[in-house]
Amino acid sequence: MFQKLTIEDCLEVERRNLVKESLSEIGRVDGVLKSFITVLNEEQIEVNEGPFKAIPIAIKDNIVTKNIRTTCASKILENYVPPYDATVVRKLKKAGFAIVGKTNLDEFAMGSSTERSAFFVTRNPWDLSRVPGGSSGGSAAAVASGEVVAALGSDTGGSVRQPAAFCGIVGFKPTYGLVSRYGLVAFASSLDQIGPMTKSVRDAAILMQIIHGKDEFDSTTVDVKMDFLSHIEQGIEGFRFAVPVEVYEYEGLDKEVAERFEECIKLVEKLGGKVEKVKIPTLKYAVATYYVIAPAEASSNLARYDGVKYGLRIEKAGLKETYSVTRTTGFGEEVRRRIMLGTFTLSATYYEAYFNKAQKVRRLLANDLNAVFDRFDAILTPTSPIPAFKIGSITDPLAYYLMDVFTTFANLAGVPALSVPFGFAQGLPVGIQVVGKRFEDPKVLRIGRSIEKFSPYNENGRIPLPVVRT
C-alpha cells in the first residue's frame, strides 16, 4: 500500500511508478486535506538517476524550487517563480528524489497551525476538524496521510517538530549550520533550519545523510561530514537523560500528554537509560526571548518585499504610498503583527531594553544547556503541551505563541531536536522530543530510533498512520 511506504520500503519494492501513485493519492485526498499549494503533473516532475530515483517527496513552499512557484503562502509572493533551486532541493534531485509539489504553511512560516496561510487552512489527517500544526503543517499532513513518502519543512521555533507531533510522524531539526539555508526564504536567520519530516526515524537519517554539509552559498554552514545510519540501531543502554522540572511546572500541559511522557520515560529506563529531573533556570524565559529575537529578525528580512524588486506591486502616486499599500495588502495580519513587534524592539529607544537583553538571555540559556549536556546525553520533553486543537479555537496571539513552549529553546541554542510519535491523547497523536548537544545529531536520531522501535504504540517498530476519509 503506497500510503505506508517509507523511503527504505521504496528501495525494496519493485520500481513501479511511485510518482503516479503519489499523484493519485494527492488527487484522492488533497481536496479535503489541502496539504499542497502547488502540485505538479507527471510531465513537469524532474526525475534524475540516483540511488533514490523517482521516490516522491514534497517541499515546504518557503524553500525555493527552480521554475516552480514558491509563495511562502503569502499574497506578496503569490506568483513568484524562482530562477534557482535551494541547496537542499538540488541535493535531493541529484540523489534521484522526485519533487511532486510544494506544501502549505503559515504565511512566511509565522504560526503554529497552518491556519495563517493566505490561501487556505490545511487539515489534520487524524481529525479533519483539527489543525495539523505549523508552520510546516502542509508537509506534516502530506506525509501522515501518505500523499508522499517524505517531505522537507523548516523549523524556526518548532515548525518541523510541532506539526510532526500533531500529525503522528517524525520531525527533525538539525544543529544550526549543519544544513544549508541557501534558498530558504528567511524568517529569522539565526534560528531557521531546514529539516526532514518522515514516517520513520531511519528515513529522517537517510535524508540528513543527503542534505547536510558545507555549502559555499551559506557562510553559516560548517564543514563536517556525519554518518547518521551506522550507529542508529545500537540502543541507549547507559545513556543519561535529563528531564526539566519546568515541564511539570507548566500549567498548560495536557493530562494525557503528561501520561504519555511518563510512559516514555519508563520505556527509556527499561531500555537501560538513566533518567534524572534537572532544573534549567533560563528555560522559562525561552518563549519570551524567542518572541523578541524572531520578530526583530523578521522585520529586517521582510523589508525586501517592497513592491519594487519582485513580488506583488500595487502602483500608487508616490513611492512611499506604493510601499505602504503593497505591504499592507500583501502581508497577512500575523506577519504584519510580527513586523511591527520586531521594528519596535529594534528601534533606538527600545533596542537595549528588549533586543539586546534577549540576546543576553539567549546566551545564558545556551550556557545552561551546555552545563546539562556536560552531564547528560540528551534532554527529554513533550514536543507540544497539548494535542492538535480545533481549527479556529485559539484566537489570542499569546495563547497561540505558547504552543512553542517546549520547542523554542532548541532553536535559540542551535542544538538538534527530534519529535518522535508516542501514543495518543484524546485520540490524537503525541510527540516526544529528544534534544541533544550541538553536532550530536546522529546520537539524537539513535535515541529516537530506540523509542520508535520499542514503543508499545507501534507495530513492529512502525508508526501507525491515519486513514483519511474523503
Tab-separated table of C-alpha atoms in Angstrom:
chain	number	residue	atom	x	y	z
A	1	MET	CA	0.000	0.000	0.000
A	2	PHE	CA	1.589	3.290	-1.157
A	3	GLN	CA	0.402	5.344	1.829
A	4	LYS	CA	2.533	3.326	4.269
A	5	LEU	CA	5.749	3.216	2.226
A	6	THR	CA	8.893	4.602	3.834
A	7	ILE	CA	12.000	5.611	1.872
A	8	GLU	CA	13.574	2.290	2.837
A	9	ASP	CA	10.478	0.417	1.622
A	10	CYS	CA	10.723	2.179	-1.726
A	11	LEU	CA	14.251	0.842	-2.158
A	12	GLU	CA	12.960	-2.701	-1.632
A	13	VAL	CA	9.784	-2.676	-3.724
A	14	GLU	CA	9.815	-3.248	-7.443
A	15	ARG	CA	10.346	0.116	-9.065
A	16	ARG	CA	6.744	0.648	-10.058
A	17	ASN	CA	5.590	4.163	-10.904
A	18	LEU	CA	5.675	5.651	-7.411
A	19	VAL	CA	5.264	9.179	-8.778
A	20	LYS	CA	1.982	8.212	-10.424
A	21	GLU	CA	0.814	6.542	-7.184
A	22	SER	CA	1.708	9.660	-5.189
A	23	LEU	CA	-0.174	11.948	-7.590
A	24	SER	CA	-3.140	9.569	-7.466
A	25	GLU	CA	-3.203	9.725	-3.659
A	26	ILE	CA	-2.896	13.528	-3.730
A	27	GLY	CA	-5.815	13.605	-6.157
A	28	ARG	CA	-7.845	11.381	-3.832
A	29	VAL	CA	-7.368	13.210	-0.511
A	30	ASP	CA	-5.948	16.690	-1.050
A	31	GLY	CA	-9.278	18.238	-1.890
A	32	VAL	CA	-10.104	17.617	1.770
A	33	LEU	CA	-6.683	17.968	3.436
A	34	LYS	CA	-5.324	20.944	1.442
A	35	SER	CA	-1.711	19.938	2.096
A	36	PHE	CA	-0.405	21.387	-1.180
A	37	ILE	CA	-0.271	24.880	-2.636
A	38	THR	CA	1.218	23.596	-5.904
A	39	VAL	CA	1.020	20.057	-7.309
A	40	LEU	CA	2.995	19.202	-10.440
A	41	ASN	CA	1.720	16.901	-13.155
A	42	GLU	CA	3.728	13.852	-14.192
A	43	GLU	CA	5.266	15.609	-17.199
A	44	GLN	CA	6.527	18.509	-15.050
A	45	ILE	CA	8.235	16.322	-12.431
A	46	GLU	CA	12.005	16.039	-12.801
A	47	VAL	CA	13.314	12.513	-12.270
A	48	ASN	CA	17.084	12.010	-12.263
A	49	GLU	CA	19.224	8.928	-11.989
A	50	GLY	CA	20.328	8.255	-8.420
A	51	PRO	CA	20.005	5.781	-5.550
A	52	PHE	CA	16.544	7.180	-4.658
A	53	LYS	CA	15.274	7.555	-8.207
A	54	ALA	CA	11.591	8.543	-8.529
A	55	ILE	CA	10.762	8.405	-4.789
A	56	PRO	CA	8.093	11.131	-4.334
A	57	ILE	CA	8.877	13.915	-1.888
A	58	ALA	CA	7.244	17.251	-1.044
A	59	ILE	CA	8.937	20.575	-0.291
A	60	LYS	CA	7.589	23.272	2.033
A	61	ASP	CA	6.646	26.309	-0.029
A	62	ASN	CA	9.201	28.626	1.578
A	63	ILE	CA	12.095	26.616	0.069
A	64	VAL	CA	12.782	27.812	-3.464
A	65	THR	CA	12.429	25.485	-6.445
A	66	LYS	CA	13.612	26.406	-9.931
A	67	ASN	CA	10.735	27.097	-12.320
A	68	ILE	CA	8.186	26.005	-9.673
A	69	ARG	CA	6.135	28.691	-7.932
A	70	THR	CA	7.330	29.487	-4.384
A	71	THR	CA	4.754	31.562	-2.491
A	72	CYS	CA	5.574	31.310	1.242
A	73	ALA	CA	1.736	31.069	1.466
A	74	SER	CA	1.636	34.851	1.033
A	75	LYS	CA	-0.164	37.083	-1.459
A	76	ILE	CA	3.005	39.158	-1.758
A	77	LEU	CA	4.765	36.191	-3.446
A	78	GLU	CA	1.686	34.524	-4.948
A	79	ASN	CA	3.110	34.458	-8.478
A	80	TYR	CA	6.854	34.285	-7.736
A	81	VAL	CA	8.746	31.655	-9.753
A	82	PRO	CA	12.391	31.325	-8.608
A	83	PRO	CA	15.216	31.030	-11.163
A	84	TYR	CA	17.225	28.609	-8.974
A	85	ASP	CA	16.969	25.650	-6.597
A	86	ALA	CA	17.719	25.763	-2.875
A	87	THR	CA	20.806	23.735	-1.987
A	88	VAL	CA	18.708	21.063	-0.252
A	89	VAL	CA	16.483	20.751	-3.323
A	90	ARG	CA	19.496	20.425	-5.605
A	91	LYS	CA	20.906	17.670	-3.367
A	92	LEU	CA	17.620	15.754	-3.285
A	93	LYS	CA	17.273	15.940	-7.067
A	94	LYS	CA	20.842	14.734	-7.516
A	95	ALA	CA	20.007	11.719	-5.301
A	96	GLY	CA	17.039	10.940	-7.548
A	97	PHE	CA	14.098	12.121	-5.419
A	98	ALA	CA	11.099	13.358	-7.417
A	99	ILE	CA	9.529	16.588	-6.145
A	100	VAL	CA	5.776	16.292	-6.687
A	101	GLY	CA	4.647	19.564	-5.115
A	102	LYS	CA	5.017	22.444	-2.668
A	103	THR	CA	3.221	22.275	0.671
A	104	ASN	CA	1.105	24.793	2.560
A	105	LEU	CA	2.384	26.684	5.611
A	106	ASP	CA	1.590	29.582	7.882
A	107	GLU	CA	2.466	32.707	5.901
A	108	PHE	CA	6.263	33.186	5.857
A	109	ALA	CA	6.413	30.322	8.411
A	110	MET	CA	4.918	32.539	11.142
A	111	GLY	CA	2.495	30.319	13.021
A	112	SER	CA	1.801	27.034	14.758
A	113	SER	CA	-1.319	25.762	12.989
A	114	THR	CA	-1.218	26.431	9.198
A	115	GLU	CA	-4.379	28.484	9.729
A	116	ARG	CA	-2.423	31.595	8.772
A	117	SER	CA	-1.782	30.686	5.150
A	118	ALA	CA	-3.036	33.411	2.795
A	119	PHE	CA	-4.701	30.735	0.645
A	120	PHE	CA	-6.426	28.081	2.767
A	121	VAL	CA	-6.267	26.075	6.007
A	122	THR	CA	-4.645	22.624	5.972
A	123	ARG	CA	-6.452	19.924	7.975
A	124	ASN	CA	-5.082	17.222	10.239
A	125	PRO	CA	-5.419	13.767	8.599
A	126	TRP	CA	-6.275	12.211	12.006
A	127	ASP	CA	-9.233	14.554	12.519
A	128	LEU	CA	-10.305	16.930	9.760
A	129	SER	CA	-11.743	19.399	12.277
A	130	ARG	CA	-8.296	19.978	13.779
A	131	VAL	CA	-5.110	21.781	12.755
A	132	PRO	CA	-2.037	19.852	11.559
A	133	GLY	CA	0.282	22.166	13.487
A	134	GLY	CA	2.632	24.675	11.924
A	135	SER	CA	4.238	26.242	10.294
A	136	SER	CA	5.157	23.086	8.306
A	137	GLY	CA	1.600	21.758	8.572
A	138	GLY	CA	1.251	21.020	4.868
A	139	SER	CA	4.379	18.872	4.866
A	140	ALA	CA	3.261	17.033	8.030
A	141	ALA	CA	-0.223	16.332	6.678
A	142	ALA	CA	1.165	15.204	3.300
A	143	VAL	CA	3.465	12.646	4.958
A	144	ALA	CA	0.980	11.415	7.592
A	145	SER	CA	-1.770	10.912	5.006
A	146	GLY	CA	0.563	9.065	2.637
A	147	GLU	CA	0.366	11.609	-0.184
A	148	VAL	CA	4.178	11.494	-0.314
A	149	VAL	CA	6.858	9.268	1.180
A	150	ALA	CA	8.641	12.154	2.940
A	151	ALA	CA	8.870	15.956	2.970
A	152	LEU	CA	11.086	18.846	3.969
A	153	GLY	CA	9.995	21.533	6.400
A	154	SER	CA	11.662	24.483	8.085
A	155	ASP	CA	11.983	24.995	11.825
A	156	THR	CA	12.444	28.449	13.399
A	157	GLY	CA	10.849	27.801	16.791
A	158	GLY	CA	9.399	24.310	16.431
A	159	SER	CA	7.859	24.421	12.950
A	160	VAL	CA	9.050	20.930	11.959
A	161	ARG	CA	8.656	19.226	15.340
A	162	GLN	CA	5.257	20.550	16.480
A	163	PRO	CA	3.345	19.619	13.291
A	164	ALA	CA	5.155	16.275	13.263
A	165	ALA	CA	3.813	15.699	16.799
A	166	PHE	CA	0.267	16.789	15.855
A	167	CYS	CA	0.220	14.511	12.781
A	168	GLY	CA	1.969	11.494	14.330
A	169	ILE	CA	5.155	11.467	12.224
A	170	VAL	CA	8.880	12.062	12.763
A	171	GLY	CA	10.242	15.615	12.525
A	172	PHE	CA	13.917	16.550	12.966
A	173	LYS	CA	15.522	19.958	13.454
A	174	PRO	CA	19.291	19.621	12.858
A	175	THR	CA	22.075	21.530	14.588
A	176	TYR	CA	22.195	25.109	13.289
A	177	GLY	CA	24.712	25.243	10.453
A	178	LEU	CA	24.537	21.550	9.588
A	179	VAL	CA	22.093	22.041	6.685
A	180	SER	CA	22.353	24.904	4.198
A	181	ARG	CA	19.736	27.653	4.378
A	182	TYR	CA	20.551	28.846	0.847
A	183	GLY	CA	17.194	29.063	-0.894
A	184	LEU	CA	15.152	29.008	2.328
A	185	VAL	CA	13.149	32.233	2.357
A	186	ALA	CA	14.374	33.912	5.530
A	187	PHE	CA	12.154	34.410	8.577
A	188	ALA	CA	14.681	34.678	11.425
A	189	SER	CA	18.128	33.926	10.040
A	190	SER	CA	19.844	32.988	13.303
A	191	LEU	CA	17.082	30.480	14.153
A	192	ASP	CA	15.900	28.972	10.828
A	193	GLN	CA	16.835	25.415	9.898
A	194	ILE	CA	15.564	23.007	7.237
A	195	GLY	CA	14.697	19.513	8.451
A	196	PRO	CA	13.151	16.213	7.299
A	197	MET	CA	9.590	15.056	8.041
A	198	THR	CA	9.201	11.302	7.617
A	199	LYS	CA	7.349	8.100	8.561
A	200	SER	CA	10.344	6.682	10.441
A	201	VAL	CA	13.479	7.839	12.255
A	202	ARG	CA	15.629	5.870	9.815
A	203	ASP	CA	14.103	7.810	6.922
A	204	ALA	CA	14.980	11.072	8.688
A	205	ALA	CA	18.560	9.817	8.995
A	206	ILE	CA	18.629	8.943	5.270
A	207	LEU	CA	17.514	12.453	4.315
A	208	MET	CA	20.011	14.016	6.739
A	209	GLN	CA	22.782	11.972	5.126
A	210	ILE	CA	21.899	13.636	1.811
A	211	ILE	CA	21.142	17.248	2.750
A	212	HIS	CA	23.766	18.040	5.416
A	213	GLY	CA	27.183	19.530	4.769
A	214	LYS	CA	29.149	22.680	3.983
A	215	ASP	CA	27.712	24.988	1.322
A	216	GLU	CA	29.657	27.818	-0.316
A	217	PHE	CA	26.392	29.764	-0.630
A	218	ASP	CA	25.705	29.726	3.130
A	219	SER	CA	28.531	31.036	5.297
A	220	THR	CA	26.868	29.720	8.487
A	221	THR	CA	27.264	26.083	7.387
A	222	VAL	CA	30.053	24.022	8.918
A	223	ASP	CA	32.455	21.689	7.163
A	224	VAL	CA	31.573	18.383	8.803
A	225	LYS	CA	30.546	15.043	7.332
A	226	MET	CA	28.423	12.877	9.589
A	227	ASP	CA	27.310	9.267	9.444
A	228	PHE	CA	23.667	9.168	10.537
A	229	LEU	CA	22.972	5.477	9.997
A	230	SER	CA	25.918	3.372	11.194
A	231	HIS	CA	25.043	3.516	14.915
A	232	ILE	CA	21.315	4.180	14.740
A	233	GLU	CA	20.323	0.647	15.861
A	234	GLN	CA	22.792	0.403	18.760
A	235	GLY	CA	20.370	1.287	21.532
A	236	ILE	CA	20.590	3.625	24.508
A	237	GLU	CA	21.862	1.440	27.345
A	238	GLY	CA	23.946	3.565	29.725
A	239	PHE	CA	22.761	6.867	28.231
A	240	ARG	CA	21.832	9.600	30.708
A	241	PHE	CA	18.688	11.657	30.158
A	242	ALA	CA	17.682	14.969	31.726
A	243	VAL	CA	14.003	15.837	32.210
A	244	PRO	CA	13.489	19.548	33.004
A	245	VAL	CA	11.338	20.115	36.078
A	246	GLU	CA	9.916	23.085	34.152
A	247	VAL	CA	7.893	20.577	32.097
A	248	TYR	CA	5.920	19.614	35.205
A	249	GLU	CA	5.571	23.229	36.308
A	250	TYR	CA	3.873	24.285	33.067
A	251	GLU	CA	0.170	24.689	33.858
A	252	GLY	CA	-0.940	24.203	30.255
A	253	LEU	CA	0.367	20.628	29.998
A	254	ASP	CA	-2.453	18.292	28.940
A	255	LYS	CA	-3.063	15.435	31.395
A	256	GLU	CA	-2.924	12.686	28.756
A	257	VAL	CA	0.180	14.184	27.108
A	258	ALA	CA	1.830	14.106	30.549
A	259	GLU	CA	0.813	10.434	30.923
A	260	ARG	CA	2.381	9.508	27.554
A	261	PHE	CA	5.526	11.393	28.548
A	262	GLU	CA	5.773	9.413	31.792
A	263	GLU	CA	5.279	6.170	29.845
A	264	CYS	CA	8.101	7.153	27.514
A	265	ILE	CA	10.395	7.855	30.468
A	266	LYS	CA	9.642	4.371	31.835
A	267	LEU	CA	10.426	2.857	28.405
A	268	VAL	CA	13.746	4.712	28.276
A	269	GLU	CA	14.627	3.344	31.719
A	270	LYS	CA	13.583	-0.163	30.656
A	271	LEU	CA	15.958	0.131	27.672
A	272	GLY	CA	18.874	0.898	30.007
A	273	GLY	CA	18.761	4.687	30.125
A	274	LYS	CA	19.193	6.657	33.340
A	275	VAL	CA	16.660	9.474	33.773
A	276	GLU	CA	17.014	12.381	36.180
A	277	LYS	CA	14.982	15.529	36.734
A	278	VAL	CA	17.012	18.730	36.419
A	279	LYS	CA	16.411	22.443	36.860
A	280	ILE	CA	17.205	24.610	33.827
A	281	PRO	CA	16.631	28.115	35.255
A	282	THR	CA	16.533	30.056	31.964
A	283	LEU	CA	14.133	27.650	30.229
A	284	LYS	CA	11.103	29.594	31.453
A	285	TYR	CA	12.348	32.648	29.542
A	286	ALA	CA	12.755	30.824	26.213
A	287	VAL	CA	9.375	31.742	24.662
A	288	ALA	CA	9.665	35.420	25.654
A	289	THR	CA	13.236	35.563	24.353
A	290	TYR	CA	12.224	33.896	21.101
A	291	TYR	CA	9.353	36.317	20.517
A	292	VAL	CA	11.712	39.270	20.817
A	293	ILE	CA	14.505	37.919	18.606
A	294	ALA	CA	12.425	36.212	15.884
A	295	PRO	CA	10.163	39.199	15.046
A	296	ALA	CA	13.179	41.527	15.091
A	297	GLU	CA	14.977	39.398	12.517
A	298	ALA	CA	11.737	39.014	10.537
A	299	SER	CA	11.308	42.784	10.448
A	300	SER	CA	14.726	43.078	8.843
A	301	ASN	CA	14.356	40.103	6.479
A	302	LEU	CA	10.911	41.054	5.206
A	303	ALA	CA	11.931	44.630	4.377
A	304	ARG	CA	12.897	43.375	0.895
A	305	TYR	CA	9.230	42.869	-0.044
A	306	ASP	CA	8.600	46.474	-1.018
A	307	GLY	CA	6.794	46.214	-4.350
A	308	VAL	CA	9.913	47.241	-6.249
A	309	LYS	CA	12.308	44.294	-6.531
A	310	TYR	CA	9.924	41.365	-7.084
A	311	GLY	CA	6.596	40.007	-5.941
A	312	LEU	CA	3.359	41.962	-5.562
A	313	ARG	CA	3.352	45.642	-6.594
A	314	ILE	CA	0.351	47.924	-6.156
A	315	GLU	CA	1.122	51.118	-8.020
A	316	LYS	CA	0.242	54.366	-6.257
A	317	ALA	CA	1.054	58.024	-6.841
A	318	GLY	CA	4.207	58.115	-4.721
A	319	LEU	CA	6.909	55.629	-3.742
A	320	LYS	CA	6.055	55.739	-0.026
A	321	GLU	CA	2.371	55.086	-0.715
A	322	THR	CA	3.276	52.252	-3.119
A	323	TYR	CA	5.397	50.659	-0.368
A	324	SER	CA	2.666	51.048	2.241
A	325	VAL	CA	-0.283	49.758	0.199
A	326	THR	CA	1.713	46.883	-1.313
A	327	ARG	CA	2.892	45.638	2.069
A	328	THR	CA	-0.468	46.178	3.798
A	329	THR	CA	-2.265	44.249	1.056
A	330	GLY	CA	0.397	41.595	0.514
A	331	PHE	CA	1.107	40.633	4.133
A	332	GLY	CA	-1.445	38.920	6.382
A	333	GLU	CA	-2.360	40.004	9.911
A	334	GLU	CA	0.121	37.769	11.768
A	335	VAL	CA	3.042	38.770	9.527
A	336	ARG	CA	2.190	42.462	9.948
A	337	ARG	CA	1.955	41.962	13.716
A	338	ARG	CA	5.422	40.386	13.900
A	339	ILE	CA	6.980	43.011	11.617
A	340	MET	CA	5.621	45.762	13.872
A	341	LEU	CA	6.788	43.978	17.039
A	342	GLY	CA	10.235	43.478	15.542
A	343	THR	CA	10.542	47.046	14.273
A	344	PHE	CA	9.547	48.315	17.719
A	345	THR	CA	12.152	46.206	19.557
A	346	LEU	CA	14.889	47.252	17.101
A	347	SER	CA	14.129	50.971	17.440
A	348	ALA	CA	16.813	53.135	19.043
A	349	THR	CA	14.693	53.781	22.139
A	350	TYR	CA	13.989	50.118	22.921
A	351	TYR	CA	16.914	48.192	21.417
A	352	GLU	CA	18.804	47.906	24.721
A	353	ALA	CA	15.718	47.183	26.787
A	354	TYR	CA	14.410	44.387	24.553
A	355	PHE	CA	16.546	43.050	21.705
A	356	ASN	CA	19.942	43.332	23.365
A	357	LYS	CA	18.602	41.909	26.640
A	358	ALA	CA	17.011	38.993	24.758
A	359	GLN	CA	20.350	38.200	23.126
A	360	LYS	CA	21.966	38.091	26.570
A	361	VAL	CA	19.271	35.727	27.882
A	362	ARG	CA	19.811	33.583	24.795
A	363	ARG	CA	23.477	33.265	25.705
A	364	LEU	CA	22.618	32.364	29.304
A	365	LEU	CA	20.158	29.705	28.075
A	366	ALA	CA	22.823	28.199	25.802
A	367	ASN	CA	25.228	28.126	28.767
A	368	ASP	CA	22.621	26.373	30.950
A	369	LEU	CA	22.032	23.764	28.239
A	370	ASN	CA	25.764	23.214	27.779
A	371	ALA	CA	26.038	22.548	31.515
A	372	VAL	CA	23.249	19.951	31.209
A	373	PHE	CA	24.938	18.297	28.212
A	374	ASP	CA	28.203	18.043	30.171
A	375	ARG	CA	26.364	15.530	32.380
A	376	PHE	CA	23.667	14.082	30.118
A	377	ASP	CA	23.384	12.629	26.630
A	378	ALA	CA	20.008	14.225	25.869
A	379	ILE	CA	17.043	16.168	27.247
A	380	LEU	CA	13.528	14.712	27.049
A	381	THR	CA	10.316	16.771	26.927
A	382	PRO	CA	6.893	16.501	25.312
A	383	THR	CA	7.065	18.157	21.880
A	384	SER	CA	3.805	20.041	22.415
A	385	PRO	CA	1.951	20.608	25.702
A	386	ILE	CA	-1.353	19.708	24.014
A	387	PRO	CA	-2.546	17.523	21.124
A	388	ALA	CA	-3.885	19.100	17.921
A	389	PHE	CA	-6.534	21.716	18.668
A	390	LYS	CA	-9.733	22.534	16.771
A	391	ILE	CA	-9.453	24.835	13.772
A	392	GLY	CA	-10.384	28.368	14.882
A	393	SER	CA	-10.374	27.554	18.595
A	394	ILE	CA	-7.337	29.670	19.546
A	395	THR	CA	-7.661	33.385	18.742
A	396	ASP	CA	-5.498	35.003	21.441
A	397	PRO	CA	-1.989	35.546	19.975
A	398	LEU	CA	-0.324	34.979	23.361
A	399	ALA	CA	-2.046	31.601	23.852
A	400	TYR	CA	-1.057	30.752	20.297
A	401	TYR	CA	2.604	31.632	20.937
A	402	LEU	CA	2.680	29.311	23.968
A	403	MET	CA	2.297	26.341	21.573
A	404	ASP	CA	6.095	26.697	21.254
A	405	VAL	CA	6.824	26.446	24.988
A	406	PHE	CA	8.888	23.211	24.711
A	407	THR	CA	10.473	23.770	21.292
A	408	THR	CA	11.918	27.287	21.014
A	409	PHE	CA	14.872	26.679	23.338
A	410	ALA	CA	16.472	24.274	20.838
A	411	ASN	CA	16.453	26.975	18.142
A	412	LEU	CA	17.780	29.652	20.494
A	413	ALA	CA	20.728	27.386	21.398
A	414	GLY	CA	21.165	25.954	17.889
A	415	VAL	CA	21.015	22.344	19.134
A	416	PRO	CA	19.464	19.302	17.375
A	417	ALA	CA	15.950	18.237	18.357
A	418	LEU	CA	13.712	15.392	17.226
A	419	SER	CA	9.991	14.713	17.642
A	420	VAL	CA	9.015	11.035	17.740
A	421	PRO	CA	5.371	9.844	17.919
A	422	PHE	CA	4.479	8.095	21.165
A	423	GLY	CA	0.868	7.132	21.613
A	424	PHE	CA	-2.244	9.265	21.748
A	425	ALA	CA	-4.050	11.854	23.869
A	426	GLN	CA	-7.774	12.405	23.250
A	427	GLY	CA	-7.388	10.028	20.307
A	428	LEU	CA	-4.774	12.289	18.691
A	429	PRO	CA	-1.009	11.728	18.264
A	430	VAL	CA	1.501	12.780	20.931
A	431	GLY	CA	5.133	13.612	20.196
A	432	ILE	CA	8.140	13.115	22.471
A	433	GLN	CA	11.050	15.498	21.952
A	434	VAL	CA	14.705	14.413	22.175
A	435	VAL	CA	17.180	17.308	22.366
A	436	GLY	CA	20.933	16.781	22.083
A	437	LYS	CA	24.250	18.571	22.147
A	438	ARG	CA	25.406	20.584	19.125
A	439	PHE	CA	26.648	18.298	16.331
A	440	GLU	CA	25.489	15.150	18.134
A	441	ASP	CA	22.654	14.784	15.635
A	442	PRO	CA	23.343	11.064	14.961
A	443	LYS	CA	23.026	10.354	18.700
A	444	VAL	CA	19.662	12.171	18.851
A	445	LEU	CA	18.389	10.062	15.945
A	446	ARG	CA	19.744	6.917	17.603
A	447	ILE	CA	17.763	7.716	20.769
A	448	GLY	CA	14.660	8.443	18.715
A	449	ARG	CA	15.059	5.174	16.850
A	450	SER	CA	15.110	3.220	20.143
A	451	ILE	CA	11.924	4.943	21.311
A	452	GLU	CA	10.259	4.272	17.953
A	453	LYS	CA	11.462	0.674	17.776
A	454	PHE	CA	10.172	-0.342	21.214
A	455	SER	CA	7.161	1.951	21.622
A	456	PRO	CA	4.139	-0.106	22.713
A	457	TYR	CA	2.044	2.073	20.395
A	458	ASN	CA	3.927	0.980	17.272
A	459	GLU	CA	3.579	-2.312	15.451
A	460	ASN	CA	6.958	-3.916	14.600
A	461	GLY	CA	8.546	-0.507	15.116
A	462	ARG	CA	6.146	1.035	12.586
A	463	ILE	CA	4.307	4.260	13.401
A	464	PRO	CA	0.523	3.951	12.911
A	465	LEU	CA	-0.856	6.241	10.189
A	466	PRO	CA	-4.396	7.611	9.802
A	467	VAL	CA	-6.959	6.570	7.192
A	468	VAL	CA	-8.221	9.735	5.512
A	469	ARG	CA	-11.946	9.659	4.781
A	470	THR	CA	-12.868	11.725	1.739
